[in-house]
Every structure is written in structure tokens, then in C-alpha cells.
Coordinates of N, CA and C in Angstrom, one line a residue:
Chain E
X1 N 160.4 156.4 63.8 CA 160.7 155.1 64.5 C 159.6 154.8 65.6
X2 N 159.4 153.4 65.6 CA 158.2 153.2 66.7 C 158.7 153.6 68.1
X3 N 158.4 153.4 69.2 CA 159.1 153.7 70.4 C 158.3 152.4 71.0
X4 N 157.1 151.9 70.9 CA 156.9 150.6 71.5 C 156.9 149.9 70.3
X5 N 157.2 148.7 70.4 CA 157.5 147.4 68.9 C 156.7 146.1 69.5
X6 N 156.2 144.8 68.9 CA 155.6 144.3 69.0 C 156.2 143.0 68.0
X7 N 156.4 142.0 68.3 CA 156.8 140.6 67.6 C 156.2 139.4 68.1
X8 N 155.3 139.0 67.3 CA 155.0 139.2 65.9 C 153.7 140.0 65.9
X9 N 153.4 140.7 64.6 CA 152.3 141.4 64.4 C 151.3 140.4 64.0
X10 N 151.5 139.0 63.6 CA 149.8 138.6 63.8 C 150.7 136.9 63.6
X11 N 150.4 136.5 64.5 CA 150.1 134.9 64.7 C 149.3 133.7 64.4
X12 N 149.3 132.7 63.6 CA 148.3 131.5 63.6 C 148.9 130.2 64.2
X13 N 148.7 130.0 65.3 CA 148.8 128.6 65.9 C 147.7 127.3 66.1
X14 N 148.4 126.6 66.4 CA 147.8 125.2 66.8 C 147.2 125.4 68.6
X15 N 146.0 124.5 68.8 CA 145.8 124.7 70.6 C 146.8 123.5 71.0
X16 N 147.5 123.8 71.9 CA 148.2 123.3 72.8 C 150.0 123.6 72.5
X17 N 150.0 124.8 71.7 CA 150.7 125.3 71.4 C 151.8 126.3 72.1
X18 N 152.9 126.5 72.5 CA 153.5 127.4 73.2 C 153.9 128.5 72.4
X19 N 153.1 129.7 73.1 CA 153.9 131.1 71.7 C 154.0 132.0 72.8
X20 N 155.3 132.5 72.6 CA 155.8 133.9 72.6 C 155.3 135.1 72.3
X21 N 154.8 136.1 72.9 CA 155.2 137.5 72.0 C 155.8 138.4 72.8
X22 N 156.1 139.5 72.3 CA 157.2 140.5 72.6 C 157.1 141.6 72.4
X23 N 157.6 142.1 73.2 CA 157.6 143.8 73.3 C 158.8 144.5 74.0
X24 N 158.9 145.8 73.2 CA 160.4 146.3 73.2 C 159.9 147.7 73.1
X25 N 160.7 148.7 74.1 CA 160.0 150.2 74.0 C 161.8 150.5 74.2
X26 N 161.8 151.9 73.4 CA 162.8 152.7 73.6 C 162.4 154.0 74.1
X27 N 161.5 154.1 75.2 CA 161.1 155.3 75.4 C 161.3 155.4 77.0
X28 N 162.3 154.2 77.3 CA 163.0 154.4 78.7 C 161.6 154.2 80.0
X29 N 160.6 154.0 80.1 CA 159.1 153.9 80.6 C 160.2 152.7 81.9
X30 N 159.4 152.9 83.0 CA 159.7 151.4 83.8 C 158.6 150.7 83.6
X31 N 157.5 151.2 83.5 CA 156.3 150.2 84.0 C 155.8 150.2 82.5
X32 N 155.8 148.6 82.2 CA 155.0 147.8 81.0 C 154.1 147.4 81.3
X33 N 152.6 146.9 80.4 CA 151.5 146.5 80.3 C 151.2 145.3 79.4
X34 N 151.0 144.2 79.6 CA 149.8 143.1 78.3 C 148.3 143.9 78.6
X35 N 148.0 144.0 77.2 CA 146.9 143.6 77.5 C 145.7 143.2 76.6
X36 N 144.6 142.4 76.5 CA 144.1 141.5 75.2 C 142.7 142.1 74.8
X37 N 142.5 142.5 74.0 CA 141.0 143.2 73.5 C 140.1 142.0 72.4
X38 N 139.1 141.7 73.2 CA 138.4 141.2 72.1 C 137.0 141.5 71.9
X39 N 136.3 141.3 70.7 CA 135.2 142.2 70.4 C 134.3 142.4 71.3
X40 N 133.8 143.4 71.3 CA 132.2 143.4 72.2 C 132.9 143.8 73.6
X41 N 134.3 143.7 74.0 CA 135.2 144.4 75.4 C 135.4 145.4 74.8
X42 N 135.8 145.2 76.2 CA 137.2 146.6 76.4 C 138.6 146.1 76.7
X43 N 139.7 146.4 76.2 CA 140.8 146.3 76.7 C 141.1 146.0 78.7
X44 N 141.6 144.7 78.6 CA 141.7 143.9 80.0 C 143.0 143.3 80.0
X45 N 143.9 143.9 81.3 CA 145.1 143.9 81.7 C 145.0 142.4 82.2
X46 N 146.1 142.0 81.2 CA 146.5 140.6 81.8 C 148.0 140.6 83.0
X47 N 148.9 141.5 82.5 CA 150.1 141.2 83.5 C 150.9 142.7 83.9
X48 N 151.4 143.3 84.4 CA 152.1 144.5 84.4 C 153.4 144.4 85.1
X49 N 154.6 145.0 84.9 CA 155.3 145.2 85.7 C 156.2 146.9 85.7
X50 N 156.3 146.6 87.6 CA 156.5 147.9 87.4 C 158.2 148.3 86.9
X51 N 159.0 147.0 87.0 CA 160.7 147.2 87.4 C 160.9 146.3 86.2
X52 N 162.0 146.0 86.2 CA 162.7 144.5 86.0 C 162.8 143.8 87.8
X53 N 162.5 142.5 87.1 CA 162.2 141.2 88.6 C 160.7 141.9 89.5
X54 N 160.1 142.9 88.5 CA 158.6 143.3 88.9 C 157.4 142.9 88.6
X55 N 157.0 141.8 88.8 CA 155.8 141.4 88.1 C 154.0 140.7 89.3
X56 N 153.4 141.6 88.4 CA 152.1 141.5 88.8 C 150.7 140.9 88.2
X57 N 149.9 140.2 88.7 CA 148.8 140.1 87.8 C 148.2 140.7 87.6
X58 N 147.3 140.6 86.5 CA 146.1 141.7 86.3 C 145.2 141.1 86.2
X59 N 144.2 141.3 85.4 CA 142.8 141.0 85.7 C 142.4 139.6 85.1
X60 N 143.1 139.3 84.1 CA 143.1 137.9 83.4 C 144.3 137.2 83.6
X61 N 145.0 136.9 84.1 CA 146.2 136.5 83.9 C 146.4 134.5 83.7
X62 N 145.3 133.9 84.2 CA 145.4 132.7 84.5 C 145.5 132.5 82.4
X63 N 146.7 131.6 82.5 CA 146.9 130.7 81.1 C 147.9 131.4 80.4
X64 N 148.3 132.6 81.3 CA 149.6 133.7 80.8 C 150.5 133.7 81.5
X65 N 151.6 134.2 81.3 CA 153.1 134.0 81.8 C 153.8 135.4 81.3
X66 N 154.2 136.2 82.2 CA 155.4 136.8 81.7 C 156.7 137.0 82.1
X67 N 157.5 137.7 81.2 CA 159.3 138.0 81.6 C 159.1 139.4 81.5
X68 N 159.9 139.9 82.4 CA 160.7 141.2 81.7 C 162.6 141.2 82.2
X69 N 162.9 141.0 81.1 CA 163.7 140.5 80.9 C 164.9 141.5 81.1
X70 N 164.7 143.3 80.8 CA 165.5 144.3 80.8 C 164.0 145.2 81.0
X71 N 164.8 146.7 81.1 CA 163.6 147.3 81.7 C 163.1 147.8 79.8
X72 N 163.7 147.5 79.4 CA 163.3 147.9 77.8 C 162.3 146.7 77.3
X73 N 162.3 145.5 77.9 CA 161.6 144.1 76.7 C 161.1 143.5 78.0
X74 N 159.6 143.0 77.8 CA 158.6 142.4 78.3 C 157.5 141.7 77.5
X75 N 157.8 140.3 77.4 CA 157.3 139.1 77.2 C 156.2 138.8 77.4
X76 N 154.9 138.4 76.9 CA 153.8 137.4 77.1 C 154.2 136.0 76.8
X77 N 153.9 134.9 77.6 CA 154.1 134.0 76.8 C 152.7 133.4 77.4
X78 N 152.1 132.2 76.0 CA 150.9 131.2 76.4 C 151.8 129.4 76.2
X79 N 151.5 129.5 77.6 CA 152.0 128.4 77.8 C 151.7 126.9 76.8
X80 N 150.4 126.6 77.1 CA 149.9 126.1 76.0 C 148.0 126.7 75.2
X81 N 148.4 127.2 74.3 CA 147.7 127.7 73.8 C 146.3 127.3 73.6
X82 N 145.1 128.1 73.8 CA 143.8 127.5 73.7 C 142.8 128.3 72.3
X83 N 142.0 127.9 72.2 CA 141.3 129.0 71.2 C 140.4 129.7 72.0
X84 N 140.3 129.7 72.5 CA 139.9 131.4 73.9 C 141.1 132.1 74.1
X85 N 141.8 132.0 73.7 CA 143.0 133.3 73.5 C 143.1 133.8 72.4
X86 N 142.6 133.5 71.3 CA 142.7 134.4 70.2 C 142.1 135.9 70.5
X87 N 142.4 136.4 70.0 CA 142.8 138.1 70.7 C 143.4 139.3 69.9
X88 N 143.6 140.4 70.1 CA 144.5 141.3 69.8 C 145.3 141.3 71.1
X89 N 146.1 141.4 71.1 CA 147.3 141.7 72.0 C 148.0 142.9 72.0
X90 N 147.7 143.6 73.4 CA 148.8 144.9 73.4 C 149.6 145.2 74.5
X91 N 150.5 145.7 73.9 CA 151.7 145.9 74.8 C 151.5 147.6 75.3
X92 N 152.1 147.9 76.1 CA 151.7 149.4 76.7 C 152.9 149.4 77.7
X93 N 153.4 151.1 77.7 CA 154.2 151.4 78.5 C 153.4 152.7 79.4
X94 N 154.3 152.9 80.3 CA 153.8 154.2 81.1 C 155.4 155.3 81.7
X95 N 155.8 156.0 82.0 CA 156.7 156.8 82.5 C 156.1 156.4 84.4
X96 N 157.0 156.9 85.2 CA 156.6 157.3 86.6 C 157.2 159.0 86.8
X97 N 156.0 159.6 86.3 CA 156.1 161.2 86.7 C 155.8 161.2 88.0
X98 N 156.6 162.2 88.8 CA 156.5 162.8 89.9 C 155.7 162.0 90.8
X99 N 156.8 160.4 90.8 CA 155.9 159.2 91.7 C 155.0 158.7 91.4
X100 N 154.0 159.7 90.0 CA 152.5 159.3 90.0 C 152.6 158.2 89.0
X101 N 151.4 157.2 89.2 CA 151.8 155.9 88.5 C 150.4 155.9 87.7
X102 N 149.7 156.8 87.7 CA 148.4 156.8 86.8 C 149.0 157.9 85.3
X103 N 149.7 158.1 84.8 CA 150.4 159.0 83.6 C 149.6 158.0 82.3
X104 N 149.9 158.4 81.4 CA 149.0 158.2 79.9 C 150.2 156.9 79.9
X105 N 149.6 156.1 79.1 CA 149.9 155.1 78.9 C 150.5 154.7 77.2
X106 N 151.3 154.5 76.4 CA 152.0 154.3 75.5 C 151.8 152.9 74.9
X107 N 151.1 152.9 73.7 CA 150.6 151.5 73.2 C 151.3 151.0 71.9
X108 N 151.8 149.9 71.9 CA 152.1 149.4 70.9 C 151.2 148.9 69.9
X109 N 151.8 148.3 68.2 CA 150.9 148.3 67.3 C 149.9 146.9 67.9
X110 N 150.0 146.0 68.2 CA 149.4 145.2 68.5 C 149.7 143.9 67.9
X111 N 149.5 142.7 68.4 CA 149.4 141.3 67.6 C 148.1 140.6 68.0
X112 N 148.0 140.2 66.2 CA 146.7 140.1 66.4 C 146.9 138.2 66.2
X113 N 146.9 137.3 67.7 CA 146.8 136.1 67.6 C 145.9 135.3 67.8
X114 N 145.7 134.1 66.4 CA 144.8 132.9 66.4 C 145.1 131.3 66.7
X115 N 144.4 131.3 68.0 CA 144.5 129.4 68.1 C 143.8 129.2 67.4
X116 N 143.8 127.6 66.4 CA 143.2 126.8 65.7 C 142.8 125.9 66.7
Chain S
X1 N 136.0 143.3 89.8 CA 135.7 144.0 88.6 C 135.7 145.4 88.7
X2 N 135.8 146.1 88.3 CA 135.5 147.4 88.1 C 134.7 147.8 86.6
X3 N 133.4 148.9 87.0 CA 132.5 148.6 85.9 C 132.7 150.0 85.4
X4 N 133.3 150.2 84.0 CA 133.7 151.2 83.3 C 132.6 151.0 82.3
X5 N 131.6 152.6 81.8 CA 130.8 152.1 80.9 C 130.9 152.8 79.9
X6 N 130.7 152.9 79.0 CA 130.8 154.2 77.7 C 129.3 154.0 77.0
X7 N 128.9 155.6 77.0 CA 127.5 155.0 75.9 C 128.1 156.6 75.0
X8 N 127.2 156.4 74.0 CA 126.6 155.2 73.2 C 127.7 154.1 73.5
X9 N 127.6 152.9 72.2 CA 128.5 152.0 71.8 C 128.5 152.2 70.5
X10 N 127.9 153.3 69.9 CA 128.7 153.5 68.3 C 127.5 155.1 68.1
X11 N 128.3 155.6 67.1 CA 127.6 157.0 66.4 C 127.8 157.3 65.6
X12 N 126.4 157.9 64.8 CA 126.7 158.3 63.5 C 126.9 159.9 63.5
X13 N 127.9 160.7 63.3 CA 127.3 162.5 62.5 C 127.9 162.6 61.5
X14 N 127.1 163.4 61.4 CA 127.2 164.3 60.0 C 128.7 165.2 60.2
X15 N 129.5 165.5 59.1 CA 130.6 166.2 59.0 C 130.2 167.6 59.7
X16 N 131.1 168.4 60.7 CA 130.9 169.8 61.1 C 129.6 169.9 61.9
X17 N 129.1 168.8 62.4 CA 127.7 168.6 63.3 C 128.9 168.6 65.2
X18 N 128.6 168.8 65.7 CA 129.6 168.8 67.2 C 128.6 167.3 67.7
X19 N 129.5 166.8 68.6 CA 129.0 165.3 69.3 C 129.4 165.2 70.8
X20 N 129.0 164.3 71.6 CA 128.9 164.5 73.0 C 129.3 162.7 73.6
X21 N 129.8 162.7 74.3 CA 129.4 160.6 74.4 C 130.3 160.5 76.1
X22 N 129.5 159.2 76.9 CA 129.6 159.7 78.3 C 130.8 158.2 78.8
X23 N 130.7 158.9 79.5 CA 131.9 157.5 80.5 C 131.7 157.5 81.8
X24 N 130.9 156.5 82.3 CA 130.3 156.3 83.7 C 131.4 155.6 84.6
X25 N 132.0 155.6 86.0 CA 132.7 154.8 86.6 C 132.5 155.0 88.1
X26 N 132.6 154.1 88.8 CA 132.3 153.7 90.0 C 133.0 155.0 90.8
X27 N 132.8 155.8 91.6 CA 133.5 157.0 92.2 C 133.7 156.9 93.3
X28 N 133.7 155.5 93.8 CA 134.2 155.5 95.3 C 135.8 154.5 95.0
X29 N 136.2 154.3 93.1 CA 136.9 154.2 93.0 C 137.7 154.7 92.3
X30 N 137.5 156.0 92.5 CA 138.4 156.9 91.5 C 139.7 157.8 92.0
X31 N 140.7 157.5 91.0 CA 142.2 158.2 91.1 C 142.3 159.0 89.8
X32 N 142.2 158.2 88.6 CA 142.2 159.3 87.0 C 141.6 158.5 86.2
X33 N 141.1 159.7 85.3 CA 140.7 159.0 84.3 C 141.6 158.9 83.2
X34 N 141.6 157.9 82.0 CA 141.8 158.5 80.9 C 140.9 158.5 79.6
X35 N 141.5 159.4 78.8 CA 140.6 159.0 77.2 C 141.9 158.9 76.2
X36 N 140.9 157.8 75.8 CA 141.9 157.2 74.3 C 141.0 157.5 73.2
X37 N 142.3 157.6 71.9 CA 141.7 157.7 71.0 C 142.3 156.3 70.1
X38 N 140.9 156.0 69.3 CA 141.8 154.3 68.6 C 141.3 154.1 67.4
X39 N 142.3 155.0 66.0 CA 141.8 154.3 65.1 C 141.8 153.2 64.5
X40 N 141.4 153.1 63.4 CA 141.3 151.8 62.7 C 142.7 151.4 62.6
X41 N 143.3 149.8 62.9 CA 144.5 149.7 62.1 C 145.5 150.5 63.0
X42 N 145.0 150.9 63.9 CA 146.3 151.8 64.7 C 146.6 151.3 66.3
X43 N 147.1 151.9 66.8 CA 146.9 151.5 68.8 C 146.7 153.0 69.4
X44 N 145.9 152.7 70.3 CA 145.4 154.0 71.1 C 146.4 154.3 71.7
X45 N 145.9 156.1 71.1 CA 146.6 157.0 71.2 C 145.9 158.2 72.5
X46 N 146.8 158.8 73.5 CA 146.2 159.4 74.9 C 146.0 160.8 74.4
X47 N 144.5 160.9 74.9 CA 144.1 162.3 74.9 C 144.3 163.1 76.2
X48 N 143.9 162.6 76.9 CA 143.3 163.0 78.2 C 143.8 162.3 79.4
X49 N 144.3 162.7 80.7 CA 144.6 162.3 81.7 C 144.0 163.2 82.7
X50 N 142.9 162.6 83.4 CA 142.2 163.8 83.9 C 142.1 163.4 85.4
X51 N 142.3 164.0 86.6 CA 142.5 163.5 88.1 C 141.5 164.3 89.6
X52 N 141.2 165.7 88.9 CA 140.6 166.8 89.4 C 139.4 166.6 89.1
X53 N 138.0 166.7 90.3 CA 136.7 167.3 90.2 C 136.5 168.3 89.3
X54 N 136.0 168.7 88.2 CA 135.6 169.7 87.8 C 136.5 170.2 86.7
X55 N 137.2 169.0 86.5 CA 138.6 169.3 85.4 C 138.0 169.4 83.8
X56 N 138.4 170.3 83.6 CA 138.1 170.4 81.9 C 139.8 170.5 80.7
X57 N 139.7 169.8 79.8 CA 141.1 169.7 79.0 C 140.7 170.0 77.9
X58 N 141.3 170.2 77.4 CA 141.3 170.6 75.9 C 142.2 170.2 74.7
X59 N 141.9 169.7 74.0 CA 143.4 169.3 72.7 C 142.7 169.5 70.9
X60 N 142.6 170.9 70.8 CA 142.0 171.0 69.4 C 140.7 171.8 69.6
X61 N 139.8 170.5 69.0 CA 138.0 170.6 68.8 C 137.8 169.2 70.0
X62 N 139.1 169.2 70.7 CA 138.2 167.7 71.5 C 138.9 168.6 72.9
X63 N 137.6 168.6 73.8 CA 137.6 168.8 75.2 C 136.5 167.6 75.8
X64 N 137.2 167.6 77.3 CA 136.4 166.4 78.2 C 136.4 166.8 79.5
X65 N 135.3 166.2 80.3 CA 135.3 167.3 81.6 C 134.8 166.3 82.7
X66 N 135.3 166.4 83.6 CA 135.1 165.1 84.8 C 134.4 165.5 85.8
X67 N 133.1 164.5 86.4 CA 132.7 164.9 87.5 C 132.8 163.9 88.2
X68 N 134.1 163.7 89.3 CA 134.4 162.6 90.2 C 133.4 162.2 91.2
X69 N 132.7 163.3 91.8 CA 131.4 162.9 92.6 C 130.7 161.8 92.1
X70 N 129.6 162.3 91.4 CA 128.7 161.2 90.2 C 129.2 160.2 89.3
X71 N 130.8 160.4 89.2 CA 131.0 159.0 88.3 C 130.9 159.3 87.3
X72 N 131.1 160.8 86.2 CA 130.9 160.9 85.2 C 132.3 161.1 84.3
X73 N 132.6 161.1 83.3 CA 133.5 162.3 82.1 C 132.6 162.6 80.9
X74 N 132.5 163.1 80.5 CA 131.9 163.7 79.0 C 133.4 164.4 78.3
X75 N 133.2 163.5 76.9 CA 133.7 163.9 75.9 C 133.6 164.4 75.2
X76 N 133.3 166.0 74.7 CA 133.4 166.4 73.1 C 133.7 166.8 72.0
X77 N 133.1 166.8 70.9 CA 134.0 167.1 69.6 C 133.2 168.0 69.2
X78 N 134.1 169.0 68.6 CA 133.5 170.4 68.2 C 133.4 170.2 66.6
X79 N 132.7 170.6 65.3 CA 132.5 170.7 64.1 C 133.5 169.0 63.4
X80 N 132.7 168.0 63.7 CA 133.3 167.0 63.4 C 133.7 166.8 62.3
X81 N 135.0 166.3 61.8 CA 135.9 166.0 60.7 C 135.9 164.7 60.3
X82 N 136.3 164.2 59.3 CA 136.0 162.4 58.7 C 137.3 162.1 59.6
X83 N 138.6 163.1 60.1 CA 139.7 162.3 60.6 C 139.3 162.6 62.6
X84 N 138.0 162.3 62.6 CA 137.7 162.0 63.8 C 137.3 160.9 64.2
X85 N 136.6 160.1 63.1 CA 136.3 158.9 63.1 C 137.0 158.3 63.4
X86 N 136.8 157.1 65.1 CA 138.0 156.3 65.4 C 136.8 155.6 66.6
X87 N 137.3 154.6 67.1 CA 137.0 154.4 68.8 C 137.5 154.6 70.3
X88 N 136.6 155.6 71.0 CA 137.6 156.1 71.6 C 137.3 155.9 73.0
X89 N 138.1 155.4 73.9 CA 138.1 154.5 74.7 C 138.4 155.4 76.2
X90 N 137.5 155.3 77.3 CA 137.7 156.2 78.3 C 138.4 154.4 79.6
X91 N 139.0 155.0 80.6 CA 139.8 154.0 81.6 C 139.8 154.6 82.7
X92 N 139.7 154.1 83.6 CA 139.9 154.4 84.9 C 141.4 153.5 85.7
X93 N 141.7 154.6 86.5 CA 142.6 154.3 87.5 C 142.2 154.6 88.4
X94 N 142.5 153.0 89.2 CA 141.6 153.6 90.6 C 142.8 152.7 91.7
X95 N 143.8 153.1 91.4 CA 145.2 153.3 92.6 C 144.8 151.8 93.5
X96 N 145.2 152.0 94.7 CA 144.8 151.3 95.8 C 145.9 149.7 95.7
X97 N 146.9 150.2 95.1 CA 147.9 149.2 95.2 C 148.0 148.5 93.3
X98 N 146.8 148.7 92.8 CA 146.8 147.8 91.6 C 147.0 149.1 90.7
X99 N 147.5 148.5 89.8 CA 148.3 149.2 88.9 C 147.7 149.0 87.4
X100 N 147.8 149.8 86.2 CA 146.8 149.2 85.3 C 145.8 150.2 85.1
X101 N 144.9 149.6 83.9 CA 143.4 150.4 83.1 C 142.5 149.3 83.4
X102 N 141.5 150.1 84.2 CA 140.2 149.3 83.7 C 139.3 150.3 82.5
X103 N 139.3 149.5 81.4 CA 138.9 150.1 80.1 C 137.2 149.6 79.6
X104 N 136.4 151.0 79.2 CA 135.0 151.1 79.2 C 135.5 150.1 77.6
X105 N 134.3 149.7 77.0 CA 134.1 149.1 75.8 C 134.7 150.2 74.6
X106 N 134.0 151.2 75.0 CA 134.2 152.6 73.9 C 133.3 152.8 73.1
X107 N 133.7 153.8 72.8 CA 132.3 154.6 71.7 C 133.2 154.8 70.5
X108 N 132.2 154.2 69.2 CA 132.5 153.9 67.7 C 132.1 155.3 66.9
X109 N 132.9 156.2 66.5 CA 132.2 157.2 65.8 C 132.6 157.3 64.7
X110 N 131.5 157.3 63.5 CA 131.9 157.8 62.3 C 131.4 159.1 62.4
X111 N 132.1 159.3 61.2 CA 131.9 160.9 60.7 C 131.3 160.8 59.2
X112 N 130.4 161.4 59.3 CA 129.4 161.2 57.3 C 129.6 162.2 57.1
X113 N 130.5 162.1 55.5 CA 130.7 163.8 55.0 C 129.4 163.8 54.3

């Protein structure tokens, strides 16, 4: 069974579109990650949080939105969608060992989403 | 920004040949590193969590060794296998209130049997 999950695994929208995606970990983690890879990058943190009612930006965040809604499910949403979002999308979790907040990081399968 | 770099950006070896590939990072902002491994079709998977000057880890035929002063890690793979082939992605954490990966591009390795 996966322990991070990801809905939906690949997307085709319209621009000016509102989509959701989602992420769900049963591996008890507090602290969740977005984050969007596209070619020729590297993997770039759009939002994190460390709680529930914890939320931070990250390095891209403008045109994104998140929830974390339980400490198990945390949301991306695009408000309205552009085609400079098309992307892979990933979700990531982390544990907090012994306070420390730099621990290996836990990645979901990804979605891979297209604006038209 | 934080400038995470990985060279190469892709490699070829030969099956059972050993390989080497570097991860440069800014060292006045360093807390940990990590390495990922990311195959095809899959989500990166953690090798390495490394936080110590002079740290060396080990998981198999893959050890990585950090030098926090200079800004370095080196990654290697000992007698390379076709199920080594993947992209494998080094990140820095560098604390200081922000939370999160700043992630190098990665290094692309095939393996030629």
C-alpha cells in the first residue's frame, strides 16, 4: 500500500481553469510538501506545512493555494489555471525526529498536470 | 535563491565500470544535505541524509561523502548495475526558519550492459 497517495495522477485542463489536487499520507508525518518539477529543473517547493492551520510559502508559490485540511491530507489548488503550470506535481512528507526538521523526505507518485 | 548544482547533467557507463558525480552548494548555507534516487516512472526515493563535515554513508554499492567547508558531496557507485540507472537528485537544507529542499537539477545515469 502506498503511504503517500496523489489525486489525480495526471490532469488535462483548460487556462483559466480551477483544479484541485490532493494528497493523503498514512505515515502519520506532520510536515507536508508541494512541490513542481519541470524539465531542465530541479524540483521547487511551492508550499509546506508544518501542522494542520500551518502553512508556509515556498519558493514559487504565487498562482497556488493550499489546505491542509487534517494532518493526514494537504491540497494544492490553482486558482485559475495558466499554461505555465503544466508540470509534474509532488507531494512529499517528512516525520519531526528528535525536533530535527531536515529528516528524508517521503514522496508521492506524482501528477502529471496540463493547461491547454 | 539558493544555488544547488549537480554535474555532470547526465552519464553514460558501462555495466560493472564504478562512477563518481558531484553536488556543489553554497556552505555558508548549510544544515543537511540530501540524495535522492529517482527512477523512471517512479518518485524519489532517500538515500542519504547527511549533516556532519567529513560524513561518509553507505547503502549497498552507493556511498556519498560531504565536505561542508567547500560546498561539496560526491556520490558513488561501486561496479554499476542496469538497476542503477535513474536520476539522482542531491538537496540542500539550509534551516534558518525555512523549511523545505532546495533541489540541484540531478545527474541522469544510464547504465550500458
Amino acid at each position: 500500500d502506498a503511504d503517500v497517495t496523489q489525486t489525480p495522477r495526471n490532469r488535462i485542463t483548460k487556462t483559466g481553469k480551477r483544479i484541485m489536487l490532493e494528497c493523503s499520507q498514512t505515515k502519520g508525518h506532520d510536515r507536508m510538501y508541494w512541490y513542481r518539477q519541470d524539465p531542465g529543473l530541479g524540483l521547487r517547493l511551492i508550499y509546506y506545512s508544518f501542522d494542520v492551520k500551518d502553512i508556509n510559502k515556498g519558493e514559487i508559490s504565487d498562482g497556488y493555494s493550499v489546505s491542509r485540511q487534517a494532518q493526514a491530507k494537504f491540497s494544492l489548488s490553482l486558482e485559475s489555471a495558466i499554461p505555465n503550470q503544466t508540470a509534474l506535481y509532488f507531494c512529499a512528507t517528512s516525520p519531526t525526529l528528535s525536533g530535527l526538521a531536515f529528516n528524508e523526505q517521503f514522496f508521492g507518485p506524482g501528477t502529471r498536470l496540463t493547461v491547454l | 535563491i539558493l544555488n544547488v548544482e549537480q554535474s555532470p547533467q547526465s552519464l553514460h557507463v558501462q555495466e560493472g565500470d564504478s562512477t563518481n558525480f558531484t553536488c556543489s552548494f553554497p556552505s555558508s548555507n548549510f544544515y543537511a544535505l540530501h540524495w535522492y534516487r529517482w527512477e523512471t516512472a517512479k518518485s524519489p526515493e532517500a538515500l542519504f541524509v547527511m549533516t556532519l563535515n567529513g560524513d561518509e554513508k553507505k547503502k549497498g554499492r552507493i556511498s556519498a561523502t560531504l565536505n561542508t567547508k567547500e560546498g561539496y558531496s560526491y556520490l558513488y557507485i561501486k561496479g554499476s548495475q542496469p538497476e542503477d540507472s535513474a536520476t539522482y537528485l542531491c538537496a540542500l537544507y539550509s534551516g534558518g526558519g525555512a523549511d523545505g529542499l532546495t533541489f540541484g537539477k540531478g545527474t541522469h545515469l544510464i547504465i550500458q550492459p
